[in-house]
mmCIF file of C-alpha atoms in Angstrom:
data_model
loop_
_atom_site.group_PDB
_atom_site.id
_atom_site.type_symbol
_atom_site.label_atom_id
_atom_site.label_comp_id
_atom_site.label_asym_id
_atom_site.label_seq_id
_atom_site.Cartn_x
_atom_site.Cartn_y
_atom_site.Cartn_z
ATOM 1 C CA GLY A 28 -11.392 -4.181 5.981
ATOM 2 C CA ALA A 29 -14.042 -6.503 7.349
ATOM 3 C CA VAL A 30 -13.010 -9.958 8.544
ATOM 4 C CA VAL A 31 -14.563 -13.242 7.525
ATOM 5 C CA SER A 32 -13.233 -16.345 9.214
ATOM 6 C CA GLN A 33 -13.669 -19.900 8.066
ATOM 7 C CA HIS A 34 -13.080 -23.146 9.927
ATOM 8 C CA PRO A 35 -11.594 -25.656 9.492
ATOM 9 C CA SER A 36 -8.918 -24.588 7.030
ATOM 10 C CA TRP A 37 -8.428 -28.141 5.925
ATOM 11 C CA VAL A 38 -10.095 -31.458 6.565
ATOM 12 C CA ILE A 39 -9.545 -35.028 5.457
ATOM 13 C CA CYS A 40 -12.397 -37.491 5.780
ATOM 14 C CA LYS A 41 -13.431 -40.932 4.668
ATOM 15 C CA SER A 42 -15.903 -41.434 1.867
ATOM 16 C CA GLY A 43 -19.473 -41.502 3.154
ATOM 17 C CA THR A 44 -18.951 -39.239 6.122
ATOM 18 C CA SER A 45 -20.314 -35.713 6.553
ATOM 19 C CA VAL A 46 -18.207 -32.606 7.019
ATOM 20 C CA LYS A 47 -19.285 -29.246 8.418
ATOM 21 C CA ILE A 48 -17.567 -25.986 7.497
ATOM 22 C CA GLU A 49 -18.232 -22.775 9.421
ATOM 23 C CA CYS A 50 -18.121 -19.232 8.091
ATOM 24 C CA ARG A 51 -18.207 -16.326 10.522
ATOM 25 C CA SER A 52 -18.279 -12.592 10.016
ATOM 26 C CA LEU A 53 -16.168 -11.363 12.921
ATOM 27 C CA ASP A 54 -16.794 -7.631 12.960
ATOM 28 C CA PHE A 55 -20.031 -7.154 11.082
ATOM 29 C CA GLN A 56 -23.429 -8.689 10.629
ATOM 30 C CA ALA A 57 -24.238 -10.435 7.382
ATOM 31 C CA THR A 58 -27.790 -11.276 6.399
ATOM 32 C CA THR A 59 -26.380 -12.873 3.277
ATOM 33 C CA MET A 60 -23.313 -15.039 2.836
ATOM 34 C CA PHE A 61 -22.105 -16.824 -0.273
ATOM 35 C CA TRP A 62 -20.512 -20.229 -0.663
ATOM 36 C CA TYR A 63 -18.084 -20.917 -3.499
ATOM 37 C CA ARG A 64 -16.227 -24.001 -4.626
ATOM 38 C CA GLN A 65 -12.887 -23.935 -6.391
ATOM 39 C CA PHE A 66 -11.280 -26.958 -8.032
ATOM 40 C CA PRO A 67 -7.509 -26.912 -8.646
ATOM 41 C CA LYS A 68 -6.451 -24.378 -11.249
ATOM 42 C CA GLN A 69 -10.050 -23.360 -11.848
ATOM 43 C CA SER A 70 -12.215 -20.385 -11.045
ATOM 44 C CA LEU A 71 -14.547 -19.863 -8.105
ATOM 45 C CA MET A 72 -18.021 -21.202 -8.748
ATOM 46 C CA LEU A 73 -20.947 -19.883 -6.744
ATOM 47 C CA MET A 74 -22.716 -22.787 -5.069
ATOM 48 C CA ALA A 75 -25.381 -21.088 -3.015
ATOM 49 C CA THR A 76 -26.513 -17.923 -1.305
ATOM 50 C CA SER A 77 -27.065 -18.313 2.410
ATOM 51 C CA ASN A 78 -29.838 -16.175 3.871
ATOM 52 C CA GLU A 79 -30.179 -15.574 7.596
ATOM 53 C CA GLY A 80 -33.396 -17.013 8.914
ATOM 54 C CA SER A 81 -34.540 -18.521 5.652
ATOM 55 C CA LYS A 82 -33.656 -21.203 3.154
ATOM 56 C CA ALA A 83 -30.538 -20.957 1.060
ATOM 57 C CA THR A 84 -30.731 -20.335 -2.655
ATOM 58 C CA TYR A 85 -28.792 -22.881 -4.666
ATOM 59 C CA GLU A 86 -27.236 -22.416 -8.079
ATOM 60 C CA GLN A 87 -28.266 -24.669 -10.898
ATOM 61 C CA GLY A 88 -26.621 -28.054 -10.691
ATOM 62 C CA VAL A 89 -25.836 -27.858 -6.965
ATOM 63 C CA GLU A 90 -27.624 -30.528 -4.921
ATOM 64 C CA LYS A 91 -29.282 -28.910 -1.933
ATOM 65 C CA ASP A 92 -29.644 -32.225 -0.126
ATOM 66 C CA LYS A 93 -25.925 -32.867 -0.437
ATOM 67 C CA PHE A 94 -24.717 -29.403 0.478
ATOM 68 C CA LEU A 95 -26.759 -28.353 3.499
ATOM 69 C CA ILE A 96 -26.566 -24.696 4.414
ATOM 70 C CA ASN A 97 -27.669 -23.226 7.712
ATOM 71 C CA HIS A 98 -27.549 -19.495 8.409
ATOM 72 C CA ALA A 99 -28.830 -19.439 11.960
ATOM 73 C CA SER A 100 -27.435 -16.086 13.031
ATOM 74 C CA LEU A 101 -26.261 -12.827 11.503
ATOM 75 C CA THR A 102 -22.631 -13.833 11.921
ATOM 76 C CA LEU A 103 -22.568 -17.556 11.161
ATOM 77 C CA SER A 104 -23.307 -19.709 8.158
ATOM 78 C CA THR A 105 -22.459 -23.398 7.946
ATOM 79 C CA LEU A 106 -22.011 -25.673 4.962
ATOM 80 C CA THR A 107 -22.354 -29.401 5.556
ATOM 81 C CA VAL A 108 -21.168 -31.756 2.843
ATOM 82 C CA THR A 109 -23.233 -34.874 3.460
ATOM 83 C CA SER A 110 -22.055 -38.356 2.506
ATOM 84 C CA ALA A 111 -18.906 -36.922 1.003
ATOM 85 C CA HIS A 112 -17.235 -38.674 -1.931
ATOM 86 C CA PRO A 113 -13.823 -38.151 -3.548
ATOM 87 C CA GLU A 114 -15.340 -35.961 -6.266
ATOM 88 C CA ASP A 115 -16.408 -33.524 -3.529
ATOM 89 C CA SER A 116 -12.760 -32.842 -2.743
ATOM 90 C CA SER A 117 -12.276 -29.144 -3.374
ATOM 91 C CA PHE A 118 -11.510 -25.744 -1.886
ATOM 92 C CA TYR A 119 -14.672 -24.279 -0.346
ATOM 93 C CA ILE A 120 -14.725 -20.530 0.304
ATOM 94 C CA CYS A 121 -17.373 -18.350 1.854
ATOM 95 C CA SER A 122 -17.822 -14.620 1.485
ATOM 96 C CA ALA A 123 -19.955 -11.827 2.883
ATOM 97 C CA SER A 124 -20.437 -8.096 2.530
ATOM 98 C CA PRO A 125 -20.775 -5.743 5.522
ATOM 99 C CA SER A 126 -23.127 -3.372 3.804
ATOM 100 C CA GLY A 127 -25.188 -5.936 1.967
ATOM 101 C CA GLY A 128 -23.691 -4.707 -1.243
ATOM 102 C CA GLY A 129 -20.286 -3.771 -2.617
ATOM 103 C CA GLU A 130 -16.992 -5.354 -1.671
ATOM 104 C CA LEU A 131 -17.191 -8.985 -0.702
ATOM 105 C CA PHE A 132 -14.751 -10.301 1.871
ATOM 106 C CA PHE A 133 -13.669 -13.906 1.671
ATOM 107 C CA GLY A 134 -12.929 -16.433 4.352
ATOM 108 C CA GLU A 135 -9.597 -18.246 4.359
ATOM 109 C CA GLY A 136 -11.139 -21.195 2.567
ATOM 110 C CA SER A 137 -11.476 -24.829 3.602
ATOM 111 C CA ARG A 138 -9.677 -27.535 1.695
ATOM 112 C CA LEU A 139 -11.656 -30.763 1.774
ATOM 113 C CA THR A 140 -10.038 -34.046 0.825
ATOM 114 C CA VAL A 141 -12.272 -37.105 0.726
ATOM 115 C CA LEU A 142 -10.441 -40.415 0.721
ATOM 116 C CA GLY B 4 -27.740 -15.694 -15.762
ATOM 117 C CA GLU B 5 -24.539 -13.738 -15.995
ATOM 118 C CA ASN B 6 -21.609 -15.089 -18.002
ATOM 119 C CA VAL B 7 -18.123 -13.616 -17.620
ATOM 120 C CA GLU B 8 -15.372 -14.360 -20.113
ATOM 121 C CA GLN B 9 -11.746 -13.596 -19.244
ATOM 122 C CA HIS B 10 -8.629 -13.473 -21.425
ATOM 123 C CA PRO B 11 -5.875 -14.447 -21.567
ATOM 124 C CA SER B 12 -5.707 -17.536 -19.361
ATOM 125 C CA THR B 13 -1.947 -17.079 -18.964
ATOM 126 C CA LEU B 14 0.064 -13.890 -19.353
ATOM 127 C CA SER B 15 3.822 -13.656 -19.076
ATOM 128 C CA VAL B 16 5.471 -10.218 -19.026
ATOM 129 C CA GLN B 17 8.919 -8.863 -18.264
ATOM 130 C CA GLU B 18 9.363 -7.158 -14.932
ATOM 131 C CA GLY B 19 8.685 -3.463 -15.355
ATOM 132 C CA ASP B 20 6.381 -3.907 -18.340
ATOM 133 C CA SER B 21 2.610 -3.481 -18.274
ATOM 134 C CA ALA B 22 0.009 -6.234 -18.119
ATOM 135 C CA VAL B 23 -3.552 -6.046 -19.399
ATOM 136 C CA ILE B 24 -6.306 -8.540 -18.658
ATOM 137 C CA LYS B 25 -9.683 -8.291 -20.361
ATOM 138 C CA CYS B 26 -13.158 -9.456 -19.423
ATOM 139 C CA THR B 27 -16.573 -9.362 -21.030
ATOM 140 C CA TYR B 28 -19.932 -9.858 -19.382
ATOM 141 C CA SER B 29 -23.332 -10.745 -20.737
ATOM 142 C CA ASP B 30 -25.914 -9.264 -18.368
ATOM 143 C CA SER B 31 -26.443 -5.576 -19.056
ATOM 144 C CA ALA B 32 -27.959 -5.244 -15.568
ATOM 145 C CA SER B 33 -24.599 -5.952 -13.918
ATOM 146 C CA ASN B 34 -23.269 -2.816 -12.290
ATOM 147 C CA TYR B 35 -20.364 -3.887 -10.103
ATOM 148 C CA PHE B 36 -17.057 -5.213 -11.443
ATOM 149 C CA PRO B 37 -14.335 -6.187 -8.962
ATOM 150 C CA TRP B 38 -10.934 -7.680 -9.643
ATOM 151 C CA TYR B 39 -9.393 -10.201 -7.273
ATOM 152 C CA LYS B 40 -5.849 -11.455 -6.857
ATOM 153 C CA GLN B 41 -5.394 -14.981 -5.563
ATOM 154 C CA GLU B 42 -2.122 -16.540 -4.538
ATOM 155 C CA LEU B 43 -1.822 -20.305 -4.430
ATOM 156 C CA GLY B 44 -3.905 -21.837 -1.657
ATOM 157 C CA LYS B 45 -5.079 -18.494 -0.317
ATOM 158 C CA ARG B 46 -8.281 -16.523 -0.363
ATOM 159 C CA PRO B 47 -9.001 -14.020 -3.144
ATOM 160 C CA GLN B 48 -8.078 -10.454 -2.260
ATOM 161 C CA LEU B 49 -9.866 -7.480 -3.793
ATOM 162 C CA ILE B 50 -7.395 -5.244 -5.600
ATOM 163 C CA ILE B 51 -9.716 -2.800 -7.321
ATOM 164 C CA ASP B 52 -13.355 -2.481 -8.288
ATOM 165 C CA ILE B 53 -15.494 -0.263 -10.465
ATOM 166 C CA ARG B 54 -19.169 0.533 -10.637
ATOM 167 C CA SER B 55 -21.113 1.122 -13.794
ATOM 168 C CA ASN B 56 -21.438 4.850 -13.267
ATOM 169 C CA VAL B 57 -17.676 5.246 -13.694
ATOM 170 C CA GLY B 58 -15.581 4.610 -16.796
ATOM 171 C CA GLU B 59 -12.153 4.359 -15.231
ATOM 172 C CA LYS B 60 -10.581 4.025 -11.811
ATOM 173 C CA LYS B 61 -6.937 4.065 -10.806
ATOM 174 C CA ASP B 62 -5.052 3.103 -7.673
ATOM 175 C CA GLN B 63 -1.286 3.564 -7.944
ATOM 176 C CA ARG B 64 -0.040 0.946 -10.456
ATOM 177 C CA ILE B 65 -3.454 -0.610 -10.990
ATOM 178 C CA ALA B 66 -6.277 0.722 -13.119
ATOM 179 C CA VAL B 67 -9.574 -0.621 -14.372
ATOM 180 C CA THR B 68 -11.570 0.601 -17.359
ATOM 181 C CA LEU B 69 -15.196 -0.152 -18.114
ATOM 182 C CA ASN B 70 -17.065 0.087 -21.400
ATOM 183 C CA LYS B 71 -20.748 -0.439 -20.608
ATOM 184 C CA THR B 72 -21.843 -0.265 -24.214
ATOM 185 C CA ALA B 73 -19.530 -3.059 -25.262
ATOM 186 C CA LYS B 74 -19.937 -4.849 -21.915
ATOM 187 C CA HIS B 75 -16.248 -5.247 -21.277
ATOM 188 C CA PHE B 76 -13.812 -4.166 -18.613
ATOM 189 C CA SER B 77 -10.052 -4.441 -18.295
ATOM 190 C CA LEU B 78 -7.386 -4.520 -15.625
ATOM 191 C CA HIS B 79 -4.148 -2.654 -16.254
ATOM 192 C CA ILE B 80 -1.049 -3.180 -14.137
ATOM 193 C CA THR B 81 1.906 -0.911 -14.865
ATOM 194 C CA GLU B 82 5.540 -1.292 -13.817
ATOM 195 C CA THR B 83 4.977 -4.924 -12.935
ATOM 196 C CA GLN B 84 6.937 -6.446 -10.064
ATOM 197 C CA PRO B 85 7.649 -10.072 -9.096
ATOM 198 C CA GLU B 86 5.078 -9.894 -6.307
ATOM 199 C CA ASP B 87 2.391 -9.238 -8.913
ATOM 200 C CA SER B 88 2.685 -12.875 -9.999
ATOM 201 C CA ALA B 89 -0.615 -14.558 -9.091
ATOM 202 C CA VAL B 90 -3.949 -15.565 -10.555
ATOM 203 C CA TYR B 91 -6.286 -12.665 -11.240
ATOM 204 C CA PHE B 92 -10.048 -13.008 -11.473
ATOM 205 C CA CYS B 93 -12.552 -10.538 -12.809
ATOM 206 C CA ALA B 94 -16.144 -10.708 -11.629
ATOM 207 C CA ALA B 95 -19.510 -9.116 -12.167
ATOM 208 C CA SER B 96 -22.641 -8.746 -10.109
ATOM 209 C CA ILE B 97 -25.729 -6.654 -9.589
ATOM 210 C CA LEU B 98 -25.817 -4.404 -6.552
ATOM 211 C CA GLY B 99 -28.786 -2.532 -5.261
ATOM 212 C CA GLY B 100 -32.245 -3.228 -4.005
ATOM 213 C CA GLY B 101 -30.843 -3.467 -0.497
ATOM 214 C CA GLY B 102 -29.173 -6.811 -1.001
ATOM 215 C CA ALA B 103 -25.939 -8.371 -2.107
ATOM 216 C CA ASP B 104 -25.676 -10.547 -5.147
ATOM 217 C CA GLY B 105 -23.294 -13.428 -5.659
ATOM 218 C CA LEU B 106 -20.363 -12.682 -7.910
ATOM 219 C CA THR B 107 -19.917 -14.431 -11.229
ATOM 220 C CA PHE B 108 -16.220 -14.950 -11.812
ATOM 221 C CA GLY B 109 -14.176 -15.184 -14.964
ATOM 222 C CA LYS B 110 -11.947 -18.237 -15.371
ATOM 223 C CA GLY B 111 -8.870 -16.422 -14.176
ATOM 224 C CA THR B 112 -5.557 -15.250 -15.631
ATOM 225 C CA HIS B 113 -2.272 -16.628 -14.401
ATOM 226 C CA LEU B 114 0.069 -13.644 -14.497
ATOM 227 C CA ILE B 115 3.761 -14.476 -14.556
ATOM 228 C CA ILE B 116 6.310 -11.722 -14.075
ATOM 229 C CA GLN B 117 9.640 -12.675 -15.635
ATOM 230 C CA PRO B 118 12.688 -11.205 -13.869
#
């Protein structure tokens, strides 16, 4: 199957700092990537849809100024958690589909802990 | 938007028995229904999916059924094995129009296989 890679796999930061997470499609181009957040023992919640060359589409309740998304190329989307606080601690996972539809492949996920 | 309900939240079965997990969805336009298996701290892995033009799909010990009229779909695992223990998520989305759509996930089912 297609490969989606995410980096870093885990990060610990101090409250108030910003953290950038990268999502790369290694063997295919993705005009659209999706960012999810998963709290412990909970389901995956779609945060935003990242569109190459245009603005991301955010789900209701997700602050676009706090979660900055940049999809500058067909193989890379980045999520920046700005001024992170302890309540932002979560597992962030990206996904993409090679064909623009059908099976979604997930990155390894990035576990963010804000102290 | 789409709403996906999943039951049960926890399911414990004896090794060798069958397990059934059920999901309902709200948006009649949804036409793609994947099932994911997630082990602790890891990314979700697609185990089977079904599109709305098919009523049933089987892959070895795993099968999925879809009832479009009732807007529900189910995952069936037969001859369960210890390695089937994990959290399973159903999801729904709309494919087509040349683009991918973000998945809406159910809350997950923690499947426990008792030896």
